[in-house]
PDB file of C-alpha atoms in Angstrom:
ATOM      1  CA  UNK R   1      -3.838  76.102  -9.441  1.00  0.00           C
ATOM      2  CA  UNK R   2      -5.658  72.902  -8.594  1.00  0.00           C
ATOM      3  CA  UNK R   3      -4.636  71.430 -11.952  1.00  0.00           C
ATOM      4  CA  UNK R   4      -0.977  72.100 -11.119  1.00  0.00           C
ATOM      5  CA  UNK R   5      -1.395  70.377  -7.748  1.00  0.00           C
ATOM      6  CA  UNK R   6      -3.001  67.390  -9.455  1.00  0.00           C
ATOM      7  CA  UNK R   7      -0.139  67.144 -11.929  1.00  0.00           C
ATOM      8  CA  UNK R   8       2.358  67.015  -9.071  1.00  0.00           C
ATOM      9  CA  UNK R   9       0.217  64.405  -7.317  1.00  0.00           C
ATOM     10  CA  UNK R  10       0.491  62.235 -10.425  1.00  0.00           C
ATOM     11  CA  UNK R  11       4.271  62.734 -10.579  1.00  0.00           C
ATOM     12  CA  UNK R  12       4.597  61.907  -6.875  1.00  0.00           C
ATOM     13  CA  UNK R  13       2.498  58.768  -7.276  1.00  0.00           C
ATOM     14  CA  UNK R  14       4.602  57.523 -10.180  1.00  0.00           C
ATOM     15  CA  UNK R  15       7.786  58.412  -8.304  1.00  0.00           C
ATOM     16  CA  UNK R  16       6.683  56.381  -5.271  1.00  0.00           C
ATOM     17  CA  UNK R  17       5.623  53.441  -7.440  1.00  0.00           C
ATOM     18  CA  UNK R  18       9.107  52.887  -8.830  1.00  0.00           C
ATOM     19  CA  UNK R  19       7.767  50.859 -11.756  1.00  0.00           C
ATOM     20  CA  UNK R  20       5.395  51.352 -14.707  1.00  0.00           C
ATOM     21  CA  UNK R  21       1.768  51.881 -13.670  1.00  0.00           C
ATOM     22  CA  UNK R  22      -1.432  51.434 -15.659  1.00  0.00           C
ATOM     23  CA  UNK R  23      -3.808  54.354 -16.213  1.00  0.00           C
ATOM     24  CA  UNK R  24      -6.505  52.870 -13.986  1.00  0.00           C
ATOM     25  CA  UNK R  25      -4.022  52.440 -11.150  1.00  0.00           C
ATOM     26  CA  UNK R  26      -2.805  56.031 -11.524  1.00  0.00           C
ATOM     27  CA  UNK R  27      -6.393  57.271 -11.277  1.00  0.00           C
ATOM     28  CA  UNK R  28      -7.106  55.059  -8.284  1.00  0.00           C
ATOM     29  CA  UNK R  29      -3.888  55.959  -6.507  1.00  0.00           C
ATOM     30  CA  UNK R  30      -4.328  59.716  -6.929  1.00  0.00           C
ATOM     31  CA  UNK R  31      -8.104  59.830  -6.420  1.00  0.00           C
ATOM     32  CA  UNK R  32      -8.624  61.374  -9.875  1.00  0.00           C
ATOM     33  CA  UNK R  33     -11.325  60.524 -12.386  1.00  0.00           C
ATOM     34  CA  UNK R  34      -9.761  58.317 -15.036  1.00  0.00           C
ATOM     35  CA  UNK R  35     -10.353  60.928 -17.764  1.00  0.00           C
ATOM     36  CA  UNK R  36      -8.685  63.620 -15.652  1.00  0.00           C
ATOM     37  CA  UNK R  37      -5.733  61.346 -14.907  1.00  0.00           C
ATOM     38  CA  UNK R  38      -5.348  60.619 -18.603  1.00  0.00           C
ATOM     39  CA  UNK R  39      -5.299  64.346 -19.475  1.00  0.00           C
ATOM     40  CA  UNK R  40      -2.693  64.977 -16.790  1.00  0.00           C
ATOM     41  CA  UNK R  41      -0.541  62.132 -18.041  1.00  0.00           C
ATOM     42  CA  UNK R  42      -0.694  63.400 -21.621  1.00  0.00           C
ATOM     43  CA  UNK R  43       0.530  66.846 -20.581  1.00  0.00           C
ATOM     44  CA  UNK R  44       3.287  65.379 -18.426  1.00  0.00           C
ATOM     45  CA  UNK R  45       4.297  63.047 -21.231  1.00  0.00           C
ATOM     46  CA  UNK R  46       4.593  65.965 -23.677  1.00  0.00           C
ATOM     47  CA  UNK R  47       6.953  67.698 -21.243  1.00  0.00           C
ATOM     48  CA  UNK R  48       8.926  64.460 -20.651  1.00  0.00           C
ATOM     49  CA  UNK R  49       8.115  64.315 -16.940  1.00  0.00           C
ATOM     50  CA  UNK R  50       6.251  61.085 -17.659  1.00  0.00           C
ATOM     51  CA  UNK R  51       7.112  58.306 -20.099  1.00  0.00           C
ATOM     52  CA  UNK R  52       4.781  55.626 -21.453  1.00  0.00           C
ATOM     53  CA  UNK R  53       5.450  52.177 -22.875  1.00  0.00           C
ATOM     54  CA  UNK R  54       3.611  48.880 -23.119  1.00  0.00           C
ATOM     55  CA  UNK R  55       3.977  48.320 -19.365  1.00  0.00           C
ATOM     56  CA  UNK R  56       2.346  51.620 -18.422  1.00  0.00           C
ATOM     57  CA  UNK R  57       3.381  55.074 -17.209  1.00  0.00           C
ATOM     58  CA  UNK R  58       6.579  55.903 -15.363  1.00  0.00           C
ATOM     59  CA  UNK R  59       8.712  58.913 -14.475  1.00  0.00           C
ATOM     60  CA  UNK R  60      10.346  60.554 -17.504  1.00  0.00           C
ATOM     61  CA  UNK R  61      13.813  61.922 -18.193  1.00  0.00           C
ATOM     62  CA  UNK R  62      12.873  65.533 -17.369  1.00  0.00           C
ATOM     63  CA  UNK R  63      12.380  64.531 -13.731  1.00  0.00           C
ATOM     64  CA  UNK R  64      15.926  63.144 -13.649  1.00  0.00           C
ATOM     65  CA  UNK R  65      17.278  66.372 -15.119  1.00  0.00           C
ATOM     66  CA  UNK R  66      15.412  68.369 -12.457  1.00  0.00           C
ATOM     67  CA  UNK R  67      16.820  66.126  -9.727  1.00  0.00           C
ATOM     68  CA  UNK R  68      20.346  66.582 -11.072  1.00  0.00           C
ATOM     69  CA  UNK R  69      19.879  70.347 -11.071  1.00  0.00           C
ATOM     70  CA  UNK R  70      18.765  70.167  -7.434  1.00  0.00           C
ATOM     71  CA  UNK R  71      21.814  68.155  -6.391  1.00  0.00           C
ATOM     72  CA  UNK R  72      24.206  70.448  -8.266  1.00  0.00           C
ATOM     73  CA  UNK R  73      22.689  73.706  -7.064  1.00  0.00           C
ATOM     74  CA  UNK R  74      21.253  73.124  -3.595  1.00  0.00           C
ATOM     75  CA  UNK R  75      23.302  74.953  -0.976  1.00  0.00           C
ATOM     76  CA  UNK R  76      22.582  72.431   1.787  1.00  0.00           C
ATOM     77  CA  UNK R  77      23.719  69.497  -0.368  1.00  0.00           C
ATOM     78  CA  UNK R  78      26.842  71.325  -1.541  1.00  0.00           C
ATOM     79  CA  UNK R  79      27.716  72.318   2.017  1.00  0.00           C
ATOM     80  CA  UNK R  80      27.084  68.847   3.448  1.00  0.00           C
ATOM     81  CA  UNK R  81      28.985  66.797   0.864  1.00  0.00           C
ATOM     82  CA  UNK R  82      32.554  67.520   2.088  1.00  0.00           C
ATOM     83  CA  UNK R  83      31.401  66.973   5.680  1.00  0.00           C
ATOM     84  CA  UNK R  84      29.939  63.598   4.702  1.00  0.00           C
ATOM     85  CA  UNK R  85      33.204  62.716   2.963  1.00  0.00           C
ATOM     86  CA  UNK R  86      35.098  63.477   6.171  1.00  0.00           C
ATOM     87  CA  UNK R  87      32.683  61.365   8.225  1.00  0.00           C
ATOM     88  CA  UNK R  88      32.922  58.387   5.868  1.00  0.00           C
ATOM     89  CA  UNK R  89      36.724  58.564   5.776  1.00  0.00           C
ATOM     90  CA  UNK R  90      37.129  58.927   9.537  1.00  0.00           C
ATOM     91  CA  UNK R  91      34.621  56.266  10.590  1.00  0.00           C
ATOM     92  CA  UNK R  92      34.553  53.832   7.681  1.00  0.00           C
ATOM     93  CA  UNK R  93      30.756  54.106   7.703  1.00  0.00           C
ATOM     94  CA  UNK R  94      28.368  55.309   5.022  1.00  0.00           C
ATOM     95  CA  UNK R  95      27.405  58.937   5.642  1.00  0.00           C
ATOM     96  CA  UNK R  96      24.281  60.584   4.300  1.00  0.00           C
ATOM     97  CA  UNK R  97      22.033  63.623   4.465  1.00  0.00           C
ATOM     98  CA  UNK R  98      18.255  63.529   4.189  1.00  0.00           C
ATOM     99  CA  UNK R  99      15.554  66.186   4.075  1.00  0.00           C
ATOM    100  CA  UNK R 100      11.897  65.914   4.944  1.00  0.00           C
ATOM    101  CA  UNK R 101       9.307  65.523   2.206  1.00  0.00           C
ATOM    102  CA  UNK R 102       5.846  65.490   3.774  1.00  0.00           C
ATOM    103  CA  UNK R 103       5.377  62.299   5.763  1.00  0.00           C
ATOM    104  CA  UNK R 104       8.666  60.831   4.548  1.00  0.00           C
ATOM    105  CA  UNK R 105      12.304  61.758   4.080  1.00  0.00           C
ATOM    106  CA  UNK R 106      14.463  61.770   0.981  1.00  0.00           C
ATOM    107  CA  UNK R 107      18.163  61.011   0.858  1.00  0.00           C
ATOM    108  CA  UNK R 108      19.857  63.881  -1.003  1.00  0.00           C
ATOM    109  CA  UNK R 109      23.533  63.003  -0.490  1.00  0.00           C
ATOM    110  CA  UNK R 110      25.500  59.859   0.343  1.00  0.00           C
ATOM    111  CA  UNK R 111      29.169  58.951   0.679  1.00  0.00           C
ATOM    112  CA  UNK R 112      30.131  55.290   1.037  1.00  0.00           C
ATOM    113  CA  UNK R 113      32.521  54.243   3.807  1.00  0.00           C
ATOM    114  CA  UNK R 114      35.025  51.399   3.803  1.00  0.00           C
ATOM    115  CA  UNK R 115      32.484  49.084   5.482  1.00  0.00           C
ATOM    116  CA  UNK R 116      29.335  49.531   3.370  1.00  0.00           C
ATOM    117  CA  UNK R 117      26.157  47.527   3.811  1.00  0.00           C
ATOM    118  CA  UNK R 118      25.030  45.105   1.141  1.00  0.00           C
ATOM    119  CA  UNK R 119      21.941  47.311   0.967  1.00  0.00           C
ATOM    120  CA  UNK R 120      22.688  50.784  -0.412  1.00  0.00           C
ATOM    121  CA  UNK R 121      20.730  53.741   0.875  1.00  0.00           C
ATOM    122  CA  UNK R 122      18.884  55.092  -2.187  1.00  0.00           C
ATOM    123  CA  UNK R 123      19.642  58.706  -3.133  1.00  0.00           C
ATOM    124  CA  UNK R 124      16.308  60.207  -4.148  1.00  0.00           C
ATOM    125  CA  UNK R 125      14.287  57.402  -2.616  1.00  0.00           C
ATOM    126  CA  UNK R 126      11.587  58.116  -0.034  1.00  0.00           C
ATOM    127  CA  UNK R 127      12.094  56.592   3.388  1.00  0.00           C
ATOM    128  CA  UNK R 128       9.705  56.472   6.368  1.00  0.00           C
ATOM    129  CA  UNK R 129       9.996  58.922   9.233  1.00  0.00           C
ATOM    130  CA  UNK R 130       9.314  56.406  11.997  1.00  0.00           C
ATOM    131  CA  UNK R 131      12.375  54.227  11.302  1.00  0.00           C
ATOM    132  CA  UNK R 132      16.103  54.949  11.407  1.00  0.00           C
ATOM    133  CA  UNK R 133      17.218  58.516  10.839  1.00  0.00           C
ATOM    134  CA  UNK R 134      13.669  59.606  10.143  1.00  0.00           C
ATOM    135  CA  UNK R 135      13.008  59.577  13.879  1.00  0.00           C
ATOM    136  CA  UNK R 136      15.050  62.755  14.241  1.00  0.00           C
ATOM    137  CA  UNK R 137      12.574  64.632  12.058  1.00  0.00           C
ATOM    138  CA  UNK R 138       9.704  63.412  14.242  1.00  0.00           C
ATOM    139  CA  UNK R 139      11.629  64.220  17.423  1.00  0.00           C
ATOM    140  CA  UNK R 140      11.618  67.935  16.654  1.00  0.00           C
ATOM    141  CA  UNK R 141       7.927  68.097  15.678  1.00  0.00           C
ATOM    142  CA  UNK R 142       5.108  69.032  18.024  1.00  0.00           C
ATOM    143  CA  UNK R 143       2.485  66.456  18.982  1.00  0.00           C
ATOM    144  CA  UNK R 144       0.014  67.628  16.332  1.00  0.00           C
ATOM    145  CA  UNK R 145       2.571  67.315  13.542  1.00  0.00           C
ATOM    146  CA  UNK R 146       3.668  63.906  14.788  1.00  0.00           C
ATOM    147  CA  UNK R 147       0.072  62.697  14.821  1.00  0.00           C
ATOM    148  CA  UNK R 148      -0.419  63.931  11.253  1.00  0.00           C
ATOM    149  CA  UNK R 149       2.528  61.805  10.107  1.00  0.00           C
ATOM    150  CA  UNK R 150       1.766  58.680  12.141  1.00  0.00           C
ATOM    151  CA  UNK R 151      -2.007  58.761  11.583  1.00  0.00           C
ATOM    152  CA  UNK R 152      -3.849  55.975  13.366  1.00  0.00           C
ATOM    153  CA  UNK R 153      -0.743  53.802  13.697  1.00  0.00           C
ATOM    154  CA  UNK R 154      -0.948  52.084  17.081  1.00  0.00           C
ATOM    155  CA  UNK R 155       2.318  50.209  16.749  1.00  0.00           C
ATOM    156  CA  UNK R 156       4.826  49.203  14.103  1.00  0.00           C
ATOM    157  CA  UNK R 157       7.354  46.463  13.428  1.00  0.00           C
ATOM    158  CA  UNK R 158      11.047  46.997  12.720  1.00  0.00           C
ATOM    159  CA  UNK R 159      13.062  45.041  10.162  1.00  0.00           C
ATOM    160  CA  UNK R 160      14.522  43.032  13.038  1.00  0.00           C
ATOM    161  CA  UNK R 161      11.060  41.954  14.174  1.00  0.00           C
ATOM    162  CA  UNK R 162      10.730  44.285  17.155  1.00  0.00           C
ATOM    163  CA  UNK R 163       7.304  45.702  17.974  1.00  0.00           C
ATOM    164  CA  UNK R 164       7.215  49.378  18.961  1.00  0.00           C
ATOM    165  CA  UNK R 165       4.074  50.789  20.544  1.00  0.00           C
ATOM    166  CA  UNK R 166       3.313  54.418  19.759  1.00  0.00           C
ATOM    167  CA  UNK R 167       3.221  55.682  23.408  1.00  0.00           C
ATOM    168  CA  UNK R 168       6.710  54.232  23.928  1.00  0.00           C
ATOM    169  CA  UNK R 169       7.791  55.657  20.591  1.00  0.00           C
ATOM    170  CA  UNK R 170       6.623  59.155  21.564  1.00  0.00           C
ATOM    171  CA  UNK R 171       8.665  58.957  24.769  1.00  0.00           C
ATOM    172  CA  UNK R 172      11.703  57.855  22.752  1.00  0.00           C
ATOM    173  CA  UNK R 173      11.270  60.804  20.384  1.00  0.00           C
ATOM    174  CA  UNK R 174      11.295  63.214  23.319  1.00  0.00           C
ATOM    175  CA  UNK R 175      14.535  61.638  24.533  1.00  0.00           C
ATOM    176  CA  UNK R 176      16.080  62.079  21.075  1.00  0.00           C
ATOM    177  CA  UNK R 177      15.152  65.764  21.048  1.00  0.00           C
ATOM    178  CA  UNK R 178      16.687  66.189  24.513  1.00  0.00           C
ATOM    179  CA  UNK R 179      20.018  64.467  23.822  1.00  0.00           C
ATOM    180  CA  UNK R 180      20.327  65.639  20.206  1.00  0.00           C
ATOM    181  CA  UNK R 181      20.857  62.351  18.351  1.00  0.00           C
ATOM    182  CA  UNK R 182      19.293  58.953  17.648  1.00  0.00           C
ATOM    183  CA  UNK R 183      20.803  55.465  17.583  1.00  0.00           C
ATOM    184  CA  UNK R 184      18.907  52.852  15.578  1.00  0.00           C
ATOM    185  CA  UNK R 185      19.514  49.099  15.449  1.00  0.00           C
ATOM    186  CA  UNK R 186      17.872  46.693  12.992  1.00  0.00           C
ATOM    187  CA  UNK R 187      15.091  49.161  12.256  1.00  0.00           C
ATOM    188  CA  UNK R 188      15.044  49.530   8.474  1.00  0.00           C
ATOM    189  CA  UNK R 189      17.739  46.980   7.631  1.00  0.00           C
ATOM    190  CA  UNK R 190      18.587  43.833   9.612  1.00  0.00           C
ATOM    191  CA  UNK R 191      22.153  43.904  10.875  1.00  0.00           C
ATOM    192  CA  UNK R 192      22.552  47.669  10.502  1.00  0.00           C
ATOM    193  CA  UNK R 193      23.215  50.342  13.109  1.00  0.00           C
ATOM    194  CA  UNK R 194      22.865  54.054  12.421  1.00  0.00           C
ATOM    195  CA  UNK R 195      23.531  57.274  14.306  1.00  0.00           C
ATOM    196  CA  UNK R 196      21.586  60.360  13.243  1.00  0.00           C
ATOM    197  CA  UNK R 197      21.619  63.997  14.297  1.00  0.00           C
ATOM    198  CA  UNK R 198      19.748  67.135  13.279  1.00  0.00           C
ATOM    199  CA  UNK R 199      20.992  69.921  11.047  1.00  0.00           C
ATOM    200  CA  UNK R 200      19.288  72.840  12.806  1.00  0.00           C
ATOM    201  CA  UNK R 201      19.613  76.556  12.237  1.00  0.00           C
ATOM    202  CA  UNK R 202      17.675  79.260  14.074  1.00  0.00           C
ATOM    203  CA  UNK R 203      15.237  76.636  15.346  1.00  0.00           C
ATOM    204  CA  UNK R 204      14.510  75.229  11.865  1.00  0.00           C
ATOM    205  CA  UNK R 205      15.312  71.611  11.050  1.00  0.00           C
ATOM    206  CA  UNK R 206      17.070  71.721   7.669  1.00  0.00           C
ATOM    207  CA  UNK R 207      17.853  68.031   7.459  1.00  0.00           C
ATOM    208  CA  UNK R 208      19.322  65.013   9.220  1.00  0.00           C
ATOM    209  CA  UNK R 209      22.898  63.756   8.941  1.00  0.00           C
ATOM    210  CA  UNK R 210      23.497  60.054   9.495  1.00  0.00           C
ATOM    211  CA  UNK R 211      26.133  57.344   9.452  1.00  0.00           C
ATOM    212  CA  UNK R 212      25.253  53.681   9.071  1.00  0.00           C
ATOM    213  CA  UNK R 213      27.183  50.436   9.005  1.00  0.00           C
ATOM    214  CA  UNK R 214      27.123  46.721   9.846  1.00  0.00           C
ATOM    215  CA  UNK R 215      26.297  45.907  13.460  1.00  0.00           C
ATOM    216  CA  UNK R 216      29.524  43.937  13.943  1.00  0.00           C
ATOM    217  CA  UNK R 217      31.549  46.980  12.861  1.00  0.00           C
ATOM    218  CA  UNK R 218      30.015  49.295  15.475  1.00  0.00           C
ATOM    219  CA  UNK R 219      32.076  48.511  18.579  1.00  0.00           C
ATOM    220  CA  UNK R 220      31.250  50.558  21.705  1.00  0.00           C
ATOM    221  CA  UNK R 221      34.320  52.703  21.027  1.00  0.00           C
ATOM    222  CA  UNK R 222      33.379  53.390  17.396  1.00  0.00           C
ATOM    223  CA  UNK R 223      29.763  54.024  18.360  1.00  0.00           C
ATOM    224  CA  UNK R 224      30.851  56.657  20.884  1.00  0.00           C
ATOM    225  CA  UNK R 225      33.152  58.314  18.348  1.00  0.00           C
ATOM    226  CA  UNK R 226      30.515  58.185  15.614  1.00  0.00           C
ATOM    227  CA  UNK R 227      27.960  59.796  17.906  1.00  0.00           C
ATOM    228  CA  UNK R 228      30.275  62.712  18.668  1.00  0.00           C
ATOM    229  CA  UNK R 229      31.263  63.123  15.035  1.00  0.00           C
ATOM    230  CA  UNK R 230      27.707  63.003  13.691  1.00  0.00           C
ATOM    231  CA  UNK R 231      26.422  65.544  16.209  1.00  0.00           C
ATOM    232  CA  UNK R 232      29.334  67.849  15.361  1.00  0.00           C
ATOM    233  CA  UNK R 233      28.711  67.318  11.652  1.00  0.00           C
ATOM    234  CA  UNK R 234      25.104  68.450  12.038  1.00  0.00           C
ATOM    235  CA  UNK R 235      26.229  71.609  13.807  1.00  0.00           C
ATOM    236  CA  UNK R 236      28.945  72.232  11.221  1.00  0.00           C
ATOM    237  CA  UNK R 237      26.669  71.793   8.207  1.00  0.00           C
ATOM    238  CA  UNK R 238      24.110  74.169   9.706  1.00  0.00           C
ATOM    239  CA  UNK R 239      26.761  76.812  10.368  1.00  0.00           C
ATOM    240  CA  UNK R 240      28.315  76.562   6.893  1.00  0.00           C
ATOM    241  CA  UNK R 241      25.011  76.570   4.973  1.00  0.00           C
ATOM    242  CA  UNK R 242      24.103  80.176   5.846  1.00  0.00           C
TER     243      UNK R 242
END
């Protein structure tokens, strides 16, 4: 079983890298002996989960096929997509759904609004939990789980240059859990505002629904409407995904 875990560690490392990686860097990044990493890569290459060229190793076509199968067959994604379409049409903002993957989140669905950002939220890309919509995942964790994600981080900087100290951040997370949504400004992307809410069922956090758009687009009136709509969307997705 350990060999299977190691193979997935290699796939995860290459997925996070986003570009071809040399054998030595794969071994270093996964903590594997270079000979073990090479054996793993050979097996993954034979099954097309890894591809190799002159630049190094990267994710192969089989991983894309698996991702497509997930998007086409996952009940949460299928349930959320029409809700996201309604949000994007009603608000003119980009709507998305993300799920937690360890210490990060992954966008699994996205619908563009009429006022998209220059930066597109990446479907399938890993995003941090301490910025933007990821805060909602942290808000519903206990202190031990939060500490496991944040590690020894004493403070962090947002895209807009703000410095957030962890004690203040913890207090903000508790407020998010109490009110049931998060508003983020200039956290991951300068000039962007997002509203995020949980998709919770029977106490379990299934995912986070979010809308995001340019700061100048989010008037106080639209922000209030978006907050109501996003919270309701989270409740609706949870109810429909049973």
